Amino acid sequence: MYTMSQPSQLDANTALVTKFMQDVWNRQDAAAVPNFVTTDYIDHAYTPRDASGHAAMVGAFSAAFSDAQHVIEQLTAQDDYVVIRVRVTARHTGNFRDAAPSGNLIDVVQYRTFRLLDNKIAEHWALFDTATLFRQIGASPSPANACVKK
């Protein structure tokens, strides 16, 4: 039974995803990823398709965009899933997928879907507007630097 003193599972799921985005992406703490995910976590966006793949992307993005902020603009939760629309703003200060630092500001949108199990993230999917990101840093998207399903 839902009461004000006992948050619903949906509330717990949304709180976990919000904390994950804050602690991992905004604080650029790749080492925190395993604290949020199940032992058999599957990442459908990054390779390898486990916590180490997600952590590697956090590290690579943080190295290229050292002041990145990921602001959740919309959040929807249903059953074991949480979907977020995130606005990412940053300055391009490091190499990113063969694009040399430009110093340009980026302002792009990404969508993330999380499946949660036992108060941990069990699966993750992401869709990131890399075409806009590359235009904003003065680079051209190409098959060599694009996000592709592997």
GROMACS .gro file of N, CA and C in nm:
model
  450
    1MET      N    1   0.084  -0.117   0.000
    1MET     CA    2   0.000   0.000   0.000
    1MET      C    3   0.089   0.124   0.000
    2TYR      N    4   0.052   0.220  -0.081
    2TYR     CA    5   0.128   0.344  -0.092
    2TYR      C    6   0.088   0.439   0.019
    3THR      N    7   0.188   0.489   0.091
    3THR     CA    8   0.164   0.592   0.192
    3THR      C    9   0.268   0.701   0.173
    4MET      N   10   0.245   0.815   0.232
    4MET     CA   11   0.340   0.926   0.219
    4MET      C   12   0.475   0.891   0.282
    5SER      N   13   0.476   0.807   0.383
    5SER     CA   14   0.602   0.774   0.450
    5SER      C   15   0.678   0.663   0.379
    6GLN      N   16   0.611   0.591   0.289
    6GLN     CA   17   0.676   0.480   0.218
    6GLN      C   18   0.664   0.507   0.068
    7PRO      N   19   0.772   0.547   0.004
    7PRO     CA   20   0.763   0.581  -0.137
    7PRO      C   21   0.729   0.458  -0.221
    8SER      N   22   0.657   0.480  -0.328
    8SER     CA   23   0.624   0.371  -0.419
    8SER      C   24   0.749   0.323  -0.491
    9GLN      N   25   0.739   0.207  -0.553
    9GLN     CA   26   0.853   0.156  -0.630
    9GLN      C   27   0.887   0.250  -0.745
   10LEU      N   28   0.784   0.311  -0.807
   10LEU     CA   29   0.811   0.407  -0.914
   10LEU      C   30   0.893   0.525  -0.862
   11ASP      N   31   0.857   0.573  -0.743
   11ASP     CA   32   0.934   0.683  -0.683
   11ASP      C   33   1.078   0.640  -0.656
   12ALA      N   34   1.096   0.519  -0.607
   12ALA     CA   35   1.231   0.468  -0.580
   12ALA      C   36   1.310   0.455  -0.710
   13ASN      N   37   1.244   0.406  -0.816
   13ASN     CA   38   1.311   0.390  -0.945
   13ASN      C   39   1.353   0.525  -1.002
   14THR      N   40   1.264   0.623  -0.998
   14THR     CA   41   1.298   0.755  -1.052
   14THR      C   42   1.408   0.821  -0.969
   15ALA      N   43   1.404   0.801  -0.838
   15ALA     CA   44   1.509   0.858  -0.752
   15ALA      C   45   1.645   0.795  -0.784
   16LEU      N   46   1.647   0.663  -0.809
   16LEU     CA   47   1.772   0.596  -0.842
   16LEU      C   48   1.830   0.646  -0.974
   17VAL      N   49   1.746   0.659  -1.075
   17VAL     CA   50   1.794   0.707  -1.205
   17VAL      C   51   1.844   0.851  -1.194
   18THR      N   52   1.771   0.934  -1.120
   18THR     CA   53   1.813   1.073  -1.100
   18THR      C   54   1.948   1.078  -1.029
   19LYS      N   55   1.966   0.996  -0.927
   19LYS     CA   56   2.093   0.991  -0.854
   19LYS      C   57   2.205   0.938  -0.944
   20PHE      N   58   2.175   0.838  -1.024
   20PHE     CA   59   2.273   0.784  -1.119
   20PHE      C   60   2.322   0.893  -1.213
   21MET      N   61   2.231   0.970  -1.271
   21MET     CA   62   2.270   1.077  -1.363
   21MET      C   63   2.353   1.183  -1.291
   22GLN      N   64   2.317   1.215  -1.169
   22GLN     CA   65   2.392   1.315  -1.093
   22GLN      C   66   2.531   1.263  -1.055
   23ASP      N   67   2.534   1.146  -0.993
   23ASP     CA   68   2.661   1.094  -0.940
   23ASP      C   69   2.757   1.049  -1.050
   24VAL      N   70   2.705   0.983  -1.151
   24VAL     CA   71   2.791   0.927  -1.256
   24VAL      C   72   2.822   1.030  -1.364
   25TRP      N   73   2.718   1.089  -1.423
   25TRP     CA   74   2.739   1.177  -1.539
   25TRP      C   75   2.775   1.320  -1.499
   26ASN      N   76   2.702   1.380  -1.406
   26ASN     CA   77   2.734   1.519  -1.371
   26ASN      C   78   2.860   1.531  -1.286
   27ARG      N   79   2.885   1.434  -1.203
   27ARG     CA   80   3.010   1.435  -1.124
   27ARG      C   81   3.124   1.368  -1.198
   28GLN      N   82   3.093   1.313  -1.315
   28GLN     CA   83   3.191   1.247  -1.401
   28GLN      C   84   3.267   1.138  -1.325
   29ASP      N   85   3.190   1.055  -1.255
   29ASP     CA   86   3.249   0.951  -1.170
   29ASP      C   87   3.223   0.813  -1.230
   30ALA      N   88   3.304   0.775  -1.326
   30ALA     CA   89   3.289   0.646  -1.391
   30ALA      C   90   3.299   0.530  -1.293
   31ALA      N   91   3.379   0.546  -1.188
   31ALA     CA   92   3.397   0.440  -1.089
   31ALA      C   93   3.269   0.412  -1.011
   32ALA      N   94   3.172   0.503  -1.015
   32ALA     CA   95   3.047   0.484  -0.942
   32ALA      C   96   2.947   0.395  -1.016
   33VAL      N   97   2.969   0.370  -1.144
   33VAL     CA   98   2.872   0.292  -1.223
   33VAL      C   99   2.837   0.159  -1.156
   34PRO      N  100   2.934   0.077  -1.113
   34PRO     CA  101   2.899  -0.053  -1.053
   34PRO      C  102   2.809  -0.042  -0.929
   35ASN      N  103   2.811   0.071  -0.861
   35ASN     CA  104   2.726   0.088  -0.743
   35ASN      C  105   2.578   0.094  -0.778
   36PHE      N  106   2.546   0.123  -0.903
   36PHE     CA  107   2.408   0.144  -0.944
   36PHE      C  108   2.349   0.029  -1.024
   37VAL      N  109   2.432  -0.065  -1.067
   37VAL     CA  110   2.384  -0.167  -1.161
   37VAL      C  111   2.388  -0.307  -1.101
   38THR      N  112   2.306  -0.395  -1.159
   38THR     CA  113   2.304  -0.535  -1.117
   38THR      C  114   2.432  -0.603  -1.164
   39THR      N  115   2.461  -0.718  -1.107
   39THR     CA  116   2.583  -0.790  -1.145
   39THR      C  117   2.576  -0.840  -1.289
   40ASP      N  118   2.454  -0.863  -1.341
   40ASP     CA  119   2.439  -0.909  -1.480
   40ASP      C  120   2.384  -0.798  -1.571
   41TYR      N  121   2.413  -0.675  -1.537
   41TYR     CA  122   2.371  -0.556  -1.611
   41TYR      C  123   2.404  -0.569  -1.759
   42ILE      N  124   2.310  -0.526  -1.844
   42ILE     CA  125   2.329  -0.526  -1.989
   42ILE      C  126   2.316  -0.383  -2.038
   43ASP      N  127   2.418  -0.337  -2.110
   43ASP     CA  128   2.412  -0.204  -2.170
   43ASP      C  129   2.393  -0.219  -2.320
   44HIS      N  130   2.282  -0.169  -2.371
   44HIS     CA  131   2.250  -0.181  -2.512
   44HIS      C  132   2.306  -0.064  -2.593
   45ALA      N  133   2.375   0.029  -2.528
   45ALA     CA  134   2.427   0.147  -2.597
   45ALA      C  135   2.579   0.146  -2.610
   46TYR      N  136   2.649   0.089  -2.516
   46TYR     CA  137   2.795   0.099  -2.511
   46TYR      C  138   2.858  -0.040  -2.511
   47THR      N  139   2.984  -0.046  -2.555
   47THR     CA  140   3.058  -0.172  -2.552
   47THR      C  141   3.182  -0.156  -2.467
   48PRO      N  142   3.222  -0.262  -2.397
   48PRO     CA  143   3.147  -0.386  -2.382
   48PRO      C  144   3.010  -0.361  -2.318
   49ARG      N  145   2.921  -0.452  -2.336
   49ARG     CA  146   2.781  -0.436  -2.297
   49ARG      C  147   2.757  -0.464  -2.149
   50ASP      N  148   2.845  -0.412  -2.066
   50ASP     CA  149   2.832  -0.430  -1.921
   50ASP      C  150   2.870  -0.299  -1.852
   51ALA      N  151   2.884  -0.304  -1.722
   51ALA     CA  152   2.915  -0.182  -1.646
   51ALA      C  153   3.045  -0.117  -1.692
   52SER      N  154   3.141  -0.198  -1.734
   52SER     CA  155   3.269  -0.141  -1.778
   52SER      C  156   3.252  -0.060  -1.906
   53GLY      N  157   3.160  -0.100  -1.993
   53GLY     CA  158   3.133  -0.024  -2.115
   53GLY      C  159   3.072   0.111  -2.085
   54HIS      N  160   2.978   0.110  -1.989
   54HIS     CA  161   2.915   0.237  -1.950
   54HIS      C  162   3.020   0.327  -1.885
   55ALA      N  163   3.100   0.272  -1.797
   55ALA     CA  164   3.204   0.349  -1.730
   55ALA      C  165   3.304   0.406  -1.831
   56ALA      N  166   3.338   0.327  -1.933
   56ALA     CA  167   3.432   0.375  -2.035
   56ALA      C  168   3.374   0.494  -2.110
   57MET      N  169   3.244   0.491  -2.140
   57MET     CA  170   3.183   0.605  -2.209
   57MET      C  171   3.180   0.728  -2.120
   58VAL      N  172   3.152   0.709  -1.992
   58VAL     CA  173   3.156   0.823  -1.898
   58VAL      C  174   3.296   0.885  -1.900
   59GLY      N  175   3.398   0.801  -1.894
   59GLY     CA  176   3.535   0.850  -1.896
   59GLY      C  177   3.571   0.923  -2.024
   60ALA      N  178   3.533   0.865  -2.138
   60ALA     CA  179   3.565   0.927  -2.267
   60ALA      C  180   3.492   1.059  -2.285
   61PHE      N  181   3.365   1.062  -2.247
   61PHE     CA  182   3.287   1.185  -2.262
   61PHE      C  183   3.339   1.292  -2.167
   62SER      N  184   3.369   1.253  -2.045
   62SER     CA  185   3.421   1.348  -1.945
   62SER      C  186   3.555   1.406  -1.987
   63ALA      N  187   3.639   1.326  -2.050
   63ALA     CA  188   3.769   1.375  -2.096
   63ALA      C  189   3.754   1.476  -2.210
   64ALA      N  190   3.651   1.459  -2.291
   64ALA     CA  191   3.629   1.548  -2.406
   64ALA      C  192   3.546   1.671  -2.371
   65PHE      N  193   3.459   1.656  -2.271
   65PHE     CA  194   3.368   1.764  -2.232
   65PHE      C  195   3.375   1.779  -2.080
   66SER      N  196   3.480   1.844  -2.034
   66SER     CA  197   3.513   1.843  -1.891
   66SER      C  198   3.413   1.914  -1.802
   67ASP      N  199   3.329   2.001  -1.856
   67ASP     CA  200   3.232   2.072  -1.772
   67ASP      C  201   3.088   2.035  -1.806
   68ALA      N  202   3.066   1.916  -1.855
   68ALA     CA  203   2.934   1.874  -1.901
   68ALA      C  204   2.831   1.872  -1.788
   69GLN      N  205   2.712   1.917  -1.823
   69GLN     CA  206   2.597   1.908  -1.733
   69GLN      C  207   2.486   1.833  -1.806
   70HIS      N  208   2.428   1.737  -1.738
   70HIS     CA  209   2.321   1.653  -1.792
   70HIS      C  210   2.196   1.686  -1.710
   71VAL      N  211   2.104   1.760  -1.770
   71VAL     CA  212   1.984   1.804  -1.699
   71VAL      C  213   1.865   1.723  -1.748
   72ILE      N  214   1.801   1.654  -1.655
   72ILE     CA  215   1.682   1.577  -1.689
   72ILE      C  216   1.567   1.675  -1.710
   73GLU      N  217   1.517   1.681  -1.834
   73GLU     CA  218   1.407   1.771  -1.867
   73GLU      C  219   1.272   1.702  -1.860
   74GLN      N  220   1.272   1.572  -1.880
   74GLN     CA  221   1.147   1.497  -1.873
   74GLN      C  222   1.178   1.357  -1.824
   75LEU      N  223   1.091   1.305  -1.741
   75LEU     CA  224   1.109   1.172  -1.683
   75LEU      C  225   0.974   1.104  -1.680
   76THR      N  226   0.971   0.981  -1.727
   76THR     CA  227   0.850   0.900  -1.725
   76THR      C  228   0.885   0.764  -1.667
   77ALA      N  229   0.801   0.715  -1.578
   77ALA     CA  230   0.825   0.584  -1.517
   77ALA      C  231   0.699   0.498  -1.530
   78GLN      N  232   0.721   0.373  -1.566
   78GLN     CA  233   0.612   0.277  -1.574
   78GLN      C  234   0.668   0.139  -1.546
   79ASP      N  235   0.602   0.068  -1.457
   79ASP     CA  236   0.648  -0.066  -1.418
   79ASP      C  237   0.795  -0.060  -1.377
   80ASP      N  238   0.881  -0.137  -1.443
   80ASP     CA  239   1.023  -0.141  -1.407
   80ASP      C  240   1.109  -0.048  -1.493
   81TYR      N  241   1.046   0.039  -1.571
   81TYR     CA  242   1.119   0.123  -1.665
   81TYR      C  243   1.112   0.271  -1.627
   82VAL      N  244   1.224   0.340  -1.650
   82VAL     CA  245   1.231   0.485  -1.638
   82VAL      C  246   1.292   0.537  -1.768
   83VAL      N  247   1.224   0.634  -1.829
   83VAL     CA  248   1.272   0.696  -1.953
   83VAL      C  249   1.295   0.844  -1.924
   84ILE      N  250   1.411   0.894  -1.967
   84ILE     CA  251   1.442   1.035  -1.944
   84ILE      C  252   1.485   1.102  -2.074
   85ARG      N  253   1.448   1.230  -2.086
   85ARG     CA  254   1.502   1.316  -2.190
   85ARG      C  255   1.599   1.410  -2.120
   86VAL      N  256   1.721   1.415  -2.168
   86VAL     CA  257   1.828   1.488  -2.101
   86VAL      C  258   1.886   1.594  -2.196
   87ARG      N  259   1.905   1.714  -2.146
   87ARG     CA  260   1.977   1.817  -2.221
   87ARG      C  261   2.120   1.818  -2.170
   88VAL      N  262   2.213   1.804  -2.262
   88VAL     CA  263   2.355   1.801  -2.229
   88VAL      C  264   2.419   1.930  -2.281
   89THR      N  265   2.479   2.005  -2.190
   89THR     CA  266   2.554   2.124  -2.228
   89THR      C  267   2.697   2.109  -2.179
   90ALA      N  268   2.791   2.158  -2.259
   90ALA     CA  269   2.932   2.144  -2.222
   90ALA      C  270   3.018   2.224  -2.319
   91ARG      N  271   3.145   2.232  -2.287
   91ARG     CA  272   3.245   2.289  -2.378
   91ARG      C  273   3.336   2.175  -2.423
   92HIS      N  274   3.364   2.172  -2.552
   92HIS     CA  275   3.447   2.067  -2.612
   92HIS      C  276   3.594   2.099  -2.585
   93THR      N  277   3.651   2.034  -2.484
   93THR     CA  278   3.787   2.066  -2.439
   93THR      C  279   3.888   1.953  -2.462
   94GLY      N  280   3.841   1.840  -2.513
   94GLY     CA  281   3.931   1.727  -2.536
   94GLY      C  282   3.892   1.651  -2.661
   95ASN      N  283   3.976   1.558  -2.702
   95ASN     CA  284   3.949   1.478  -2.820
   95ASN      C  285   3.824   1.393  -2.800
   96PHE      N  286   3.736   1.392  -2.900
   96PHE     CA  287   3.615   1.309  -2.894
   96PHE      C  288   3.596   1.241  -3.028
   97ARG      N  289   3.613   1.111  -3.030
   97ARG     CA  290   3.596   1.031  -3.152
   97ARG      C  291   3.670   1.094  -3.270
   98ASP      N  292   3.795   1.118  -3.250
   98ASP     CA  293   3.885   1.173  -3.351
   98ASP      C  294   3.860   1.320  -3.384
   99ALA      N  295   3.774   1.388  -3.311
   99ALA     CA  296   3.754   1.532  -3.330
   99ALA      C  297   3.839   1.606  -3.226
  100ALA      N  298   3.934   1.684  -3.274
  100ALA     CA  299   4.023   1.760  -3.185
  100ALA      C  300   3.942   1.864  -3.107
  101PRO      N  301   3.989   1.903  -2.989
  101PRO     CA  302   3.918   2.002  -2.908
  101PRO      C  303   3.893   2.131  -2.988
  102SER      N  304   3.770   2.178  -2.985
  102SER     CA  305   3.734   2.299  -3.059
  102SER      C  306   3.710   2.419  -2.968
  103GLY      N  307   3.683   2.392  -2.840
  103GLY     CA  308   3.645   2.499  -2.749
  103GLY      C  309   3.500   2.540  -2.765
  104ASN      N  310   3.430   2.478  -2.860
  104ASN     CA  311   3.290   2.514  -2.886
  104ASN      C  312   3.198   2.461  -2.776
  105LEU      N  313   3.089   2.533  -2.757
  105LEU     CA  314   2.984   2.487  -2.666
  105LEU      C  315   2.894   2.389  -2.740
  106ILE      N  316   2.846   2.289  -2.667
  106ILE     CA  317   2.745   2.198  -2.722
  106ILE      C  318   2.619   2.211  -2.640
  107ASP      N  319   2.507   2.186  -2.705
  107ASP     CA  320   2.376   2.183  -2.641
  107ASP      C  321   2.295   2.081  -2.719
  108VAL      N  322   2.291   1.959  -2.670
  108VAL     CA  323   2.228   1.849  -2.742
  108VAL      C  324   2.136   1.771  -2.649
  109VAL      N  325   2.049   1.693  -2.711
  109VAL     CA  326   1.951   1.614  -2.638
  109VAL      C  327   1.986   1.466  -2.649
  110GLN      N  328   1.959   1.394  -2.541
  110GLN     CA  329   1.971   1.249  -2.543
  110GLN      C  330   1.850   1.190  -2.472
  111TYR      N  331   1.822   1.068  -2.506
  111TYR     CA  332   1.714   0.992  -2.442
  111TYR      C  333   1.776   0.866  -2.383
  112ARG      N  334   1.736   0.834  -2.263
  112ARG     CA  335   1.785   0.714  -2.198
  112ARG      C  336   1.668   0.635  -2.141
  113THR      N  337   1.674   0.504  -2.156
  113THR     CA  338   1.576   0.414  -2.097
  113THR      C  339   1.650   0.320  -2.003
  114PHE      N  340   1.595   0.303  -1.885
  114PHE     CA  341   1.653   0.215  -1.784
  114PHE      C  342   1.548   0.112  -1.744
  115ARG      N  343   1.590  -0.014  -1.731
  115ARG     CA  344   1.505  -0.116  -1.668
  115ARG      C  345   1.567  -0.144  -1.533
  116LEU      N  346   1.484  -0.139  -1.430
  116LEU     CA  347   1.534  -0.157  -1.294
  116LEU      C  348   1.486  -0.289  -1.236
  117LEU      N  349   1.569  -0.344  -1.149
  117LEU     CA  350   1.539  -0.470  -1.083
  117LEU      C  351   1.601  -0.465  -0.944
  118ASP      N  352   1.520  -0.486  -0.842
  118ASP     CA  353   1.570  -0.488  -0.704
  118ASP      C  354   1.652  -0.364  -0.669
  119ASN      N  355   1.599  -0.248  -0.707
  119ASN     CA  356   1.661  -0.119  -0.676
  119ASN      C  357   1.799  -0.100  -0.738
  120LYS      N  358   1.821  -0.164  -0.852
  120LYS     CA  359   1.944  -0.147  -0.930
  120LYS      C  360   1.905  -0.135  -1.077
  121ILE      N  361   1.995  -0.081  -1.157
  121ILE     CA  362   1.972  -0.072  -1.301
  121ILE      C  363   2.015  -0.205  -1.363
  122ALA      N  364   1.921  -0.270  -1.431
  122ALA     CA  365   1.949  -0.400  -1.493
  122ALA      C  366   1.984  -0.387  -1.641
  123GLU      N  367   1.922  -0.287  -1.709
  123GLU     CA  368   1.948  -0.265  -1.850
  123GLU      C  369   1.942  -0.116  -1.880
  124HIS      N  370   2.013  -0.077  -1.986
  124HIS     CA  371   2.019   0.064  -2.026
  124HIS      C  372   2.025   0.073  -2.179
  125TRP      N  373   1.947   0.166  -2.233
  125TRP     CA  374   1.950   0.201  -2.375
  125TRP      C  375   1.971   0.351  -2.384
  126ALA      N  376   2.034   0.400  -2.490
  126ALA     CA  377   2.054   0.544  -2.506
  126ALA      C  378   2.045   0.583  -2.653
  127LEU      N  379   1.991   0.701  -2.675
  127LEU     CA  380   1.987   0.762  -2.808
  127LEU      C  381   2.038   0.904  -2.791
  128PHE      N  382   2.148   0.935  -2.857
  128PHE     CA  383   2.217   1.063  -2.840
  128PHE      C  384   2.229   1.129  -2.976
  129ASP      N  385   2.194   1.255  -2.985
  129ASP     CA  386   2.198   1.329  -3.111
  129ASP      C  387   2.343   1.366  -3.145
  130THR      N  388   2.419   1.266  -3.186
  130THR     CA  389   2.561   1.288  -3.216
  130THR      C  390   2.580   1.370  -3.344
  131ALA      N  391   2.484   1.367  -3.436
  131ALA     CA  392   2.498   1.448  -3.557
  131ALA      C  393   2.501   1.596  -3.520
  132THR      N  394   2.411   1.638  -3.433
  132THR     CA  395   2.411   1.777  -3.387
  132THR      C  396   2.537   1.807  -3.308
  133LEU      N  397   2.578   1.715  -3.221
  133LEU     CA  398   2.700   1.735  -3.143
  133LEU      C  399   2.819   1.759  -3.236
  134PHE      N  400   2.835   1.677  -3.338
  134PHE     CA  401   2.949   1.693  -3.429
  134PHE      C  402   2.942   1.825  -3.505
  135ARG      N  403   2.823   1.866  -3.548
  135ARG     CA  404   2.811   1.997  -3.614
  135ARG      C  405   2.853   2.108  -3.519
  136GLN      N  406   2.812   2.097  -3.391
  136GLN     CA  407   2.842   2.202  -3.295
  136GLN      C  408   2.991   2.211  -3.261
  137ILE      N  409   3.063   2.102  -3.274
  137ILE     CA  410   3.208   2.108  -3.245
  137ILE      C  411   3.289   2.127  -3.374
  138GLY      N  412   3.219   2.148  -3.485
  138GLY     CA  413   3.287   2.176  -3.611
  138GLY      C  414   3.343   2.054  -3.680
  139ALA      N  415   3.289   1.938  -3.650
  139ALA     CA  416   3.333   1.813  -3.711
  139ALA      C  417   3.219   1.754  -3.794
  140SER      N  418   3.251   1.660  -3.878
  140SER     CA  419   3.150   1.594  -3.960
  140SER      C  420   3.125   1.455  -3.907
  141PRO      N  421   2.998   1.420  -3.887
  141PRO     CA  422   2.969   1.282  -3.848
  141PRO      C  423   3.006   1.189  -3.964
  142SER      N  424   3.059   1.074  -3.930
  142SER     CA  425   3.097   0.977  -4.032
  142SER      C  426   3.075   0.837  -3.975
  143PRO      N  427   3.073   0.736  -4.061
  143PRO     CA  428   3.059   0.600  -4.009
  143PRO      C  429   3.168   0.564  -3.909
  144ALA      N  430   3.285   0.625  -3.921
  144ALA     CA  431   3.396   0.593  -3.831
  144ALA      C  432   3.375   0.647  -3.690
  145ASN      N  433   3.300   0.758  -3.676
  145ASN     CA  434   3.284   0.816  -3.542
  145ASN      C  435   3.140   0.812  -3.492
  146ALA      N  436   3.052   0.750  -3.567
  146ALA     CA  437   2.911   0.746  -3.529
  146ALA      C  438   2.885   0.640  -3.423
  147CYS      N  439   2.776   0.659  -3.352
  147CYS     CA  440   2.727   0.555  -3.261
  147CYS      C  441   2.658   0.451  -3.346
  148VAL      N  442   2.705   0.329  -3.341
  148VAL     CA  443   2.644   0.222  -3.419
  148VAL      C  444   2.622   0.102  -3.330
  149LYS      N  445   2.517   0.028  -3.359
  149LYS     CA  446   2.491  -0.094  -3.284
  149LYS      C  447   2.592  -0.198  -3.328
  150LYS      N  448   2.660  -0.253  -3.230
  150LYS     CA  449   2.764  -0.352  -3.261
  150LYS      C  450   2.721  -0.488  -3.217
   0.00000   0.00000   0.00000
